[in-house]
Amino acid sequence: MAEETIFSKIIRKEIPADVVYQDDLVTAFRDINPRAPSHILIIPNKLIPTVNDVETEDELALGRMFTVARKLAADEGIAEDGYRLIMNCNNHGGQEVYHIHMHLVGGRPLGPMLIG
């Protein structure tokens, strides 16, 4: 069994977060250390530690992450100019919280790569 993370507590609303979207499959909330004017994390409600742990049965939730990203980009007013979706995997990939999450980042030109 995967070890619970802070994201699990955000999903259950046990700790405060600026949640901008939640349904039965995914939750989205503003990053507490934003790297751009719009920086939202989109996570599956099911705890999946890394991309390496994704299974076929997770495809619906992962697809929902993308459709929610599209909706939130429009809501944030960044869809037309563009935005970046980032997922990190394991230590060398820069993953800090072991509950997969997609960063939706935009609101300014991001350049060829967002490094932070």
CSV table of N, CA and C in Angstrom, one decimal:
chain,number,residue,atom,x,y,z
A,1,MET,N,0.8,-1.2,0.0
A,1,MET,CA,0.0,0.0,0.0
A,1,MET,C,0.9,1.2,0.0
A,2,ALA,N,0.5,2.2,-0.8
A,2,ALA,CA,1.3,3.4,-0.9
A,2,ALA,C,1.1,4.2,0.4
A,3,GLU,N,2.1,5.0,0.7
A,3,GLU,CA,2.1,5.8,1.9
A,3,GLU,C,1.3,7.1,1.6
A,4,GLU,N,0.4,7.4,2.5
A,4,GLU,CA,-0.4,8.6,2.3
A,4,GLU,C,0.4,9.9,2.3
A,5,THR,N,0.0,10.9,1.6
A,5,THR,CA,0.7,12.2,1.5
A,5,THR,C,-0.2,13.3,1.9
A,6,ILE,N,0.4,14.5,1.9
A,6,ILE,CA,-0.3,15.7,2.2
A,6,ILE,C,-1.5,15.9,1.2
A,7,PHE,N,-1.3,15.5,0.0
A,7,PHE,CA,-2.4,15.6,-1.0
A,7,PHE,C,-3.6,14.8,-0.6
A,8,SER,N,-3.5,13.7,0.1
A,8,SER,CA,-4.6,12.9,0.5
A,8,SER,C,-5.4,13.7,1.5
A,9,LYS,N,-4.8,14.5,2.3
A,9,LYS,CA,-5.5,15.3,3.3
A,9,LYS,C,-6.2,16.5,2.7
A,10,ILE,N,-5.6,17.0,1.6
A,10,ILE,CA,-6.2,18.1,0.8
A,10,ILE,C,-7.5,17.5,0.2
A,11,ILE,N,-7.4,16.4,-0.4
A,11,ILE,CA,-8.6,15.7,-1.1
A,11,ILE,C,-9.7,15.6,-0.1
A,12,ARG,N,-9.4,15.2,1.1
A,12,ARG,CA,-10.4,14.9,2.2
A,12,ARG,C,-10.8,16.2,2.9
A,13,LYS,N,-10.2,17.3,2.5
A,13,LYS,CA,-10.4,18.6,3.1
A,13,LYS,C,-10.1,18.7,4.6
A,14,GLU,N,-9.1,17.9,5.0
A,14,GLU,CA,-8.6,17.9,6.4
A,14,GLU,C,-7.6,19.0,6.6
A,15,ILE,N,-7.0,19.5,5.6
A,15,ILE,CA,-6.1,20.7,5.7
A,15,ILE,C,-6.5,21.7,4.6
A,16,PRO,N,-6.3,23.0,4.9
A,16,PRO,CA,-6.8,24.0,4.0
A,16,PRO,C,-5.9,24.0,2.7
A,17,ALA,N,-6.6,24.3,1.6
A,17,ALA,CA,-6.0,24.5,0.3
A,17,ALA,C,-7.0,25.3,-0.5
A,18,ASP,N,-6.4,26.0,-1.5
A,18,ASP,CA,-7.3,26.8,-2.4
A,18,ASP,C,-7.7,25.9,-3.5
A,19,VAL,N,-8.7,25.1,-3.3
A,19,VAL,CA,-9.2,24.1,-4.2
A,19,VAL,C,-10.1,24.8,-5.3
A,20,VAL,N,-9.7,24.6,-6.5
A,20,VAL,CA,-10.4,25.3,-7.6
A,20,VAL,C,-11.3,24.3,-8.4
A,21,TYR,N,-11.1,23.0,-8.2
A,21,TYR,CA,-12.0,22.0,-8.8
A,21,TYR,C,-11.9,20.7,-8.0
A,22,GLN,N,-13.0,20.0,-7.9
A,22,GLN,CA,-13.0,18.7,-7.3
A,22,GLN,C,-14.2,17.9,-7.8
A,23,ASP,N,-14.0,16.6,-8.2
A,23,ASP,CA,-15.0,15.7,-8.5
A,23,ASP,C,-14.7,14.3,-8.0
A,24,ASP,N,-15.3,13.3,-8.4
A,24,ASP,CA,-15.1,12.0,-7.9
A,24,ASP,C,-13.8,11.4,-8.3
A,25,LEU,N,-13.1,11.9,-9.3
A,25,LEU,CA,-11.8,11.4,-9.8
A,25,LEU,C,-10.6,12.2,-9.5
A,26,VAL,N,-10.8,13.6,-9.6
A,26,VAL,CA,-9.6,14.4,-9.4
A,26,VAL,C,-9.9,15.6,-8.5
A,27,THR,N,-8.8,16.2,-8.0
A,27,THR,CA,-8.9,17.5,-7.3
A,27,THR,C,-7.8,18.4,-7.8
A,28,ALA,N,-8.1,19.7,-7.9
A,28,ALA,CA,-7.2,20.7,-8.4
A,28,ALA,C,-7.1,21.8,-7.4
A,29,PHE,N,-5.9,22.3,-7.1
A,29,PHE,CA,-5.7,23.4,-6.1
A,29,PHE,C,-4.5,24.2,-6.5
A,30,ARG,N,-4.5,25.4,-6.0
A,30,ARG,CA,-3.4,26.3,-6.3
A,30,ARG,C,-2.1,25.9,-5.5
A,31,ASP,N,-1.0,26.0,-6.2
A,31,ASP,CA,0.3,25.6,-5.6
A,31,ASP,C,0.6,26.7,-4.6
A,32,ILE,N,1.1,26.3,-3.4
A,32,ILE,CA,1.5,27.2,-2.4
A,32,ILE,C,2.7,28.0,-2.7
A,33,ASN,N,3.5,27.5,-3.6
A,33,ASN,CA,4.8,28.2,-4.0
A,33,ASN,C,4.7,28.4,-5.6
A,34,PRO,N,3.8,29.2,-6.1
A,34,PRO,CA,3.7,29.3,-7.5
A,34,PRO,C,4.9,29.8,-8.3
A,35,ARG,N,5.1,29.2,-9.4
A,35,ARG,CA,6.3,29.5,-10.3
A,35,ARG,C,5.9,30.4,-11.4
A,36,ALA,N,4.6,30.7,-11.5
A,36,ALA,CA,4.0,31.6,-12.6
A,36,ALA,C,2.7,32.2,-12.0
A,37,PRO,N,2.2,33.2,-12.7
A,37,PRO,CA,0.9,33.8,-12.2
A,37,PRO,C,-0.2,32.7,-12.0
A,38,SER,N,-0.3,31.8,-12.9
A,38,SER,CA,-1.2,30.6,-12.7
A,38,SER,C,-0.4,29.4,-12.5
A,39,HIS,N,-0.6,28.7,-11.3
A,39,HIS,CA,0.1,27.5,-11.0
A,39,HIS,C,-0.8,26.6,-10.2
A,40,ILE,N,-1.4,25.7,-10.8
A,40,ILE,CA,-2.4,24.8,-10.2
A,40,ILE,C,-1.9,23.4,-10.3
A,41,LEU,N,-2.1,22.6,-9.2
A,41,LEU,CA,-1.8,21.2,-9.2
A,41,LEU,C,-3.1,20.4,-9.4
A,42,ILE,N,-3.1,19.4,-10.3
A,42,ILE,CA,-4.2,18.6,-10.6
A,42,ILE,C,-3.8,17.2,-10.2
A,43,ILE,N,-4.6,16.5,-9.3
A,43,ILE,CA,-4.2,15.2,-8.8
A,43,ILE,C,-5.3,14.3,-8.9
A,44,PRO,N,-5.0,13.0,-9.1
A,44,PRO,CA,-6.1,12.0,-9.0
A,44,PRO,C,-6.5,11.8,-7.5
A,45,ASN,N,-7.7,11.5,-7.2
A,45,ASN,CA,-8.1,11.3,-5.9
A,45,ASN,C,-7.6,10.0,-5.3
A,46,LYS,N,-7.3,9.1,-6.2
A,46,LYS,CA,-6.7,7.8,-5.8
A,46,LYS,C,-5.2,8.1,-5.7
A,47,LEU,N,-4.6,7.6,-4.6
A,47,LEU,CA,-3.2,7.7,-4.4
A,47,LEU,C,-2.4,6.8,-5.3
A,48,ILE,N,-1.7,7.4,-6.2
A,48,ILE,CA,-0.8,6.7,-7.2
A,48,ILE,C,0.6,7.4,-6.9
A,49,PRO,N,1.6,6.7,-6.4
A,49,PRO,CA,2.8,7.4,-6.0
A,49,PRO,C,3.6,8.0,-7.1
A,50,THR,N,3.8,7.3,-8.2
A,50,THR,CA,4.6,7.8,-9.4
A,50,THR,C,3.9,7.3,-10.7
A,51,VAL,N,4.4,7.9,-11.8
A,51,VAL,CA,3.9,7.5,-13.1
A,51,VAL,C,4.2,6.0,-13.3
A,52,ASN,N,5.3,5.5,-12.7
A,52,ASN,CA,5.6,4.1,-12.8
A,52,ASN,C,4.6,3.2,-12.2
A,53,ASP,N,3.7,3.7,-11.3
A,53,ASP,CA,2.7,3.0,-10.6
A,53,ASP,C,1.3,3.0,-11.3
A,54,VAL,N,1.2,3.7,-12.4
A,54,VAL,CA,0.0,3.9,-13.1
A,54,VAL,C,-0.4,2.5,-13.7
A,55,GLU,N,-1.7,2.2,-13.5
A,55,GLU,CA,-2.3,0.9,-14.1
A,55,GLU,C,-3.4,1.3,-15.1
A,56,THR,N,-3.8,0.3,-15.9
A,56,THR,CA,-4.8,0.5,-16.9
A,56,THR,C,-6.1,1.1,-16.3
A,57,GLU,N,-6.4,0.6,-15.1
A,57,GLU,CA,-7.7,1.1,-14.4
A,57,GLU,C,-7.6,2.6,-14.0
A,58,ASP,N,-6.4,3.2,-14.1
A,58,ASP,CA,-6.3,4.6,-13.8
A,58,ASP,C,-6.5,5.5,-15.0
A,59,GLU,N,-6.7,5.0,-16.1
A,59,GLU,CA,-6.8,5.8,-17.3
A,59,GLU,C,-7.9,6.8,-17.3
A,60,LEU,N,-9.1,6.5,-16.7
A,60,LEU,CA,-10.2,7.4,-16.6
A,60,LEU,C,-9.7,8.7,-15.8
A,61,ALA,N,-9.1,8.4,-14.7
A,61,ALA,CA,-8.7,9.6,-13.8
A,61,ALA,C,-7.6,10.4,-14.5
A,62,LEU,N,-6.7,9.7,-15.2
A,62,LEU,CA,-5.6,10.4,-15.9
A,62,LEU,C,-6.1,11.2,-17.0
A,63,GLY,N,-7.1,10.7,-17.8
A,63,GLY,CA,-7.7,11.5,-18.8
A,63,GLY,C,-8.5,12.7,-18.2
A,64,ARG,N,-9.2,12.5,-17.1
A,64,ARG,CA,-9.9,13.6,-16.5
A,64,ARG,C,-8.9,14.7,-16.1
A,65,MET,N,-7.7,14.3,-15.7
A,65,MET,CA,-6.7,15.4,-15.3
A,65,MET,C,-6.5,16.3,-16.5
A,66,PHE,N,-6.5,15.8,-17.7
A,66,PHE,CA,-6.3,16.6,-18.9
A,66,PHE,C,-7.5,17.5,-19.2
A,67,THR,N,-8.7,16.9,-19.1
A,67,THR,CA,-9.9,17.7,-19.4
A,67,THR,C,-10.1,18.8,-18.4
A,68,VAL,N,-9.7,18.5,-17.1
A,68,VAL,CA,-9.8,19.5,-16.1
A,68,VAL,C,-8.7,20.6,-16.3
A,69,ALA,N,-7.5,20.2,-16.8
A,69,ALA,CA,-6.5,21.2,-17.1
A,69,ALA,C,-7.0,22.1,-18.2
A,70,ARG,N,-7.6,21.6,-19.2
A,70,ARG,CA,-8.2,22.4,-20.3
A,70,ARG,C,-9.2,23.4,-19.7
A,71,LYS,N,-10.1,22.9,-18.9
A,71,LYS,CA,-11.1,23.8,-18.3
A,71,LYS,C,-10.5,24.9,-17.4
A,72,LEU,N,-9.5,24.5,-16.6
A,72,LEU,CA,-8.9,25.5,-15.7
A,72,LEU,C,-8.1,26.5,-16.5
A,73,ALA,N,-7.4,26.1,-17.5
A,73,ALA,CA,-6.7,27.0,-18.4
A,73,ALA,C,-7.6,28.1,-18.9
A,74,ALA,N,-8.8,27.6,-19.4
A,74,ALA,CA,-9.8,28.6,-19.9
A,74,ALA,C,-10.3,29.5,-18.8
A,75,ASP,N,-10.6,28.9,-17.6
A,75,ASP,CA,-11.0,29.7,-16.5
A,75,ASP,C,-10.0,30.7,-16.0
A,76,GLU,N,-8.7,30.4,-16.1
A,76,GLU,CA,-7.6,31.3,-15.7
A,76,GLU,C,-7.3,32.3,-16.8
A,77,GLY,N,-7.9,32.2,-18.0
A,77,GLY,CA,-7.6,33.1,-19.0
A,77,GLY,C,-6.3,32.9,-19.7
A,78,ILE,N,-5.7,31.7,-19.6
A,78,ILE,CA,-4.4,31.4,-20.1
A,78,ILE,C,-4.4,30.5,-21.3
A,79,ALA,N,-5.6,30.0,-21.7
A,79,ALA,CA,-5.7,29.0,-22.8
A,79,ALA,C,-5.2,29.5,-24.1
A,80,GLU,N,-5.6,30.7,-24.5
A,80,GLU,CA,-5.3,31.3,-25.8
A,80,GLU,C,-3.8,31.6,-25.9
A,81,ASP,N,-3.1,32.2,-24.9
A,81,ASP,CA,-1.7,32.5,-25.0
A,81,ASP,C,-0.9,31.2,-24.8
A,82,GLY,N,-1.4,30.2,-24.1
A,82,GLY,CA,-0.6,29.0,-23.9
A,82,GLY,C,-0.2,28.8,-22.4
A,83,TYR,N,0.1,27.5,-22.1
A,83,TYR,CA,0.4,27.1,-20.8
A,83,TYR,C,1.2,25.8,-20.9
A,84,ARG,N,1.7,25.4,-19.8
A,84,ARG,CA,2.5,24.2,-19.7
A,84,ARG,C,1.9,23.2,-18.7
A,85,LEU,N,1.9,21.9,-19.1
A,85,LEU,CA,1.5,20.8,-18.2
A,85,LEU,C,2.8,20.0,-17.9
A,86,ILE,N,3.1,19.8,-16.6
A,86,ILE,CA,4.3,19.2,-16.2
A,86,ILE,C,4.0,18.0,-15.2
A,87,MET,N,4.5,16.9,-15.4
A,87,MET,CA,4.5,15.8,-14.5
A,87,MET,C,5.9,15.3,-14.2
A,88,ASN,N,6.3,15.2,-13.0
A,88,ASN,CA,7.6,14.7,-12.7
A,88,ASN,C,7.5,13.3,-12.1
A,89,CYS,N,8.6,12.5,-12.3
A,89,CYS,CA,8.6,11.1,-11.9
A,89,CYS,C,9.9,10.8,-11.1
A,90,ASN,N,9.7,10.5,-9.9
A,90,ASN,CA,10.8,10.1,-9.0
A,90,ASN,C,11.9,11.2,-8.8
A,91,ASN,N,12.9,10.8,-8.1
A,91,ASN,CA,13.9,11.8,-7.6
A,91,ASN,C,14.6,12.6,-8.7
A,92,HIS,N,15.1,11.9,-9.7
A,92,HIS,CA,15.8,12.5,-10.8
A,92,HIS,C,14.9,13.3,-11.7
A,93,GLY,N,13.6,13.0,-11.7
A,93,GLY,CA,12.7,13.8,-12.4
A,93,GLY,C,12.1,15.0,-11.7
A,94,GLY,N,12.5,15.1,-10.4
A,94,GLY,CA,12.1,16.3,-9.6
A,94,GLY,C,10.9,16.1,-8.8
A,95,GLN,N,10.4,14.9,-8.7
A,95,GLN,CA,9.2,14.7,-7.9
A,95,GLN,C,9.4,14.9,-6.4
A,96,GLU,N,8.6,15.7,-5.8
A,96,GLU,CA,8.8,15.9,-4.4
A,96,GLU,C,7.7,15.3,-3.5
A,97,VAL,N,6.5,15.2,-4.0
A,97,VAL,CA,5.4,14.6,-3.3
A,97,VAL,C,5.0,13.3,-4.1
A,98,TYR,N,5.0,12.2,-3.4
A,98,TYR,CA,4.8,10.9,-4.1
A,98,TYR,C,3.3,10.5,-4.1
A,99,HIS,N,2.6,11.4,-4.8
A,99,HIS,CA,1.2,11.2,-5.2
A,99,HIS,C,1.2,12.0,-6.6
A,100,ILE,N,1.1,11.2,-7.7
A,100,ILE,CA,1.3,11.9,-9.0
A,100,ILE,C,0.4,13.1,-9.1
A,101,HIS,N,1.0,14.1,-9.7
A,101,HIS,CA,0.3,15.4,-9.9
A,101,HIS,C,0.8,16.1,-11.2
A,102,MET,N,-0.1,16.8,-11.7
A,102,MET,CA,0.1,17.6,-12.9
A,102,MET,C,0.2,19.1,-12.6
A,103,HIS,N,1.2,19.7,-13.0
A,103,HIS,CA,1.3,21.2,-12.8
A,103,HIS,C,0.7,21.9,-14.0
A,104,LEU,N,-0.2,22.7,-13.8
A,104,LEU,CA,-0.7,23.6,-14.9
A,104,LEU,C,-0.1,25.0,-14.6
A,105,VAL,N,0.7,25.4,-15.5
A,105,VAL,CA,1.5,26.6,-15.3
A,105,VAL,C,1.4,27.6,-16.5
A,106,GLY,N,1.1,28.8,-16.2
A,106,GLY,CA,0.9,29.8,-17.3
A,106,GLY,C,0.7,31.2,-16.8
A,107,GLY,N,0.4,32.1,-17.7
A,107,GLY,CA,0.2,33.5,-17.3
A,107,GLY,C,1.3,34.4,-17.7
A,108,ARG,N,2.4,33.8,-18.2
A,108,ARG,CA,3.5,34.6,-18.7
A,108,ARG,C,4.3,33.7,-19.7
A,109,PRO,N,5.2,34.3,-20.5
A,109,PRO,CA,6.0,33.4,-21.4
A,109,PRO,C,6.9,32.5,-20.5
A,110,LEU,N,6.9,31.3,-20.7
A,110,LEU,CA,7.6,30.3,-19.9
A,110,LEU,C,9.0,30.0,-20.5
A,111,GLY,N,9.2,30.3,-21.7
A,111,GLY,CA,10.5,30.0,-22.3
A,111,GLY,C,10.6,28.5,-22.7
A,112,PRO,N,11.7,28.0,-23.1
A,112,PRO,CA,11.8,26.7,-23.7
A,112,PRO,C,11.7,25.6,-22.6
A,113,MET,N,12.0,25.9,-21.3
A,113,MET,CA,11.8,24.9,-20.2
A,113,MET,C,11.6,25.7,-18.9
A,114,LEU,N,10.8,25.2,-18.1
A,114,LEU,CA,10.6,25.7,-16.8
A,114,LEU,C,11.4,25.0,-15.8
A,115,ILE,N,12.4,25.6,-15.2
A,115,ILE,CA,13.3,25.0,-14.3
A,115,ILE,C,13.2,25.7,-13.0
A,116,GLY,N,13.1,25.0,-11.9
A,116,GLY,CA,13.0,25.7,-10.7
A,116,GLY,C,13.5,24.9,-9.6
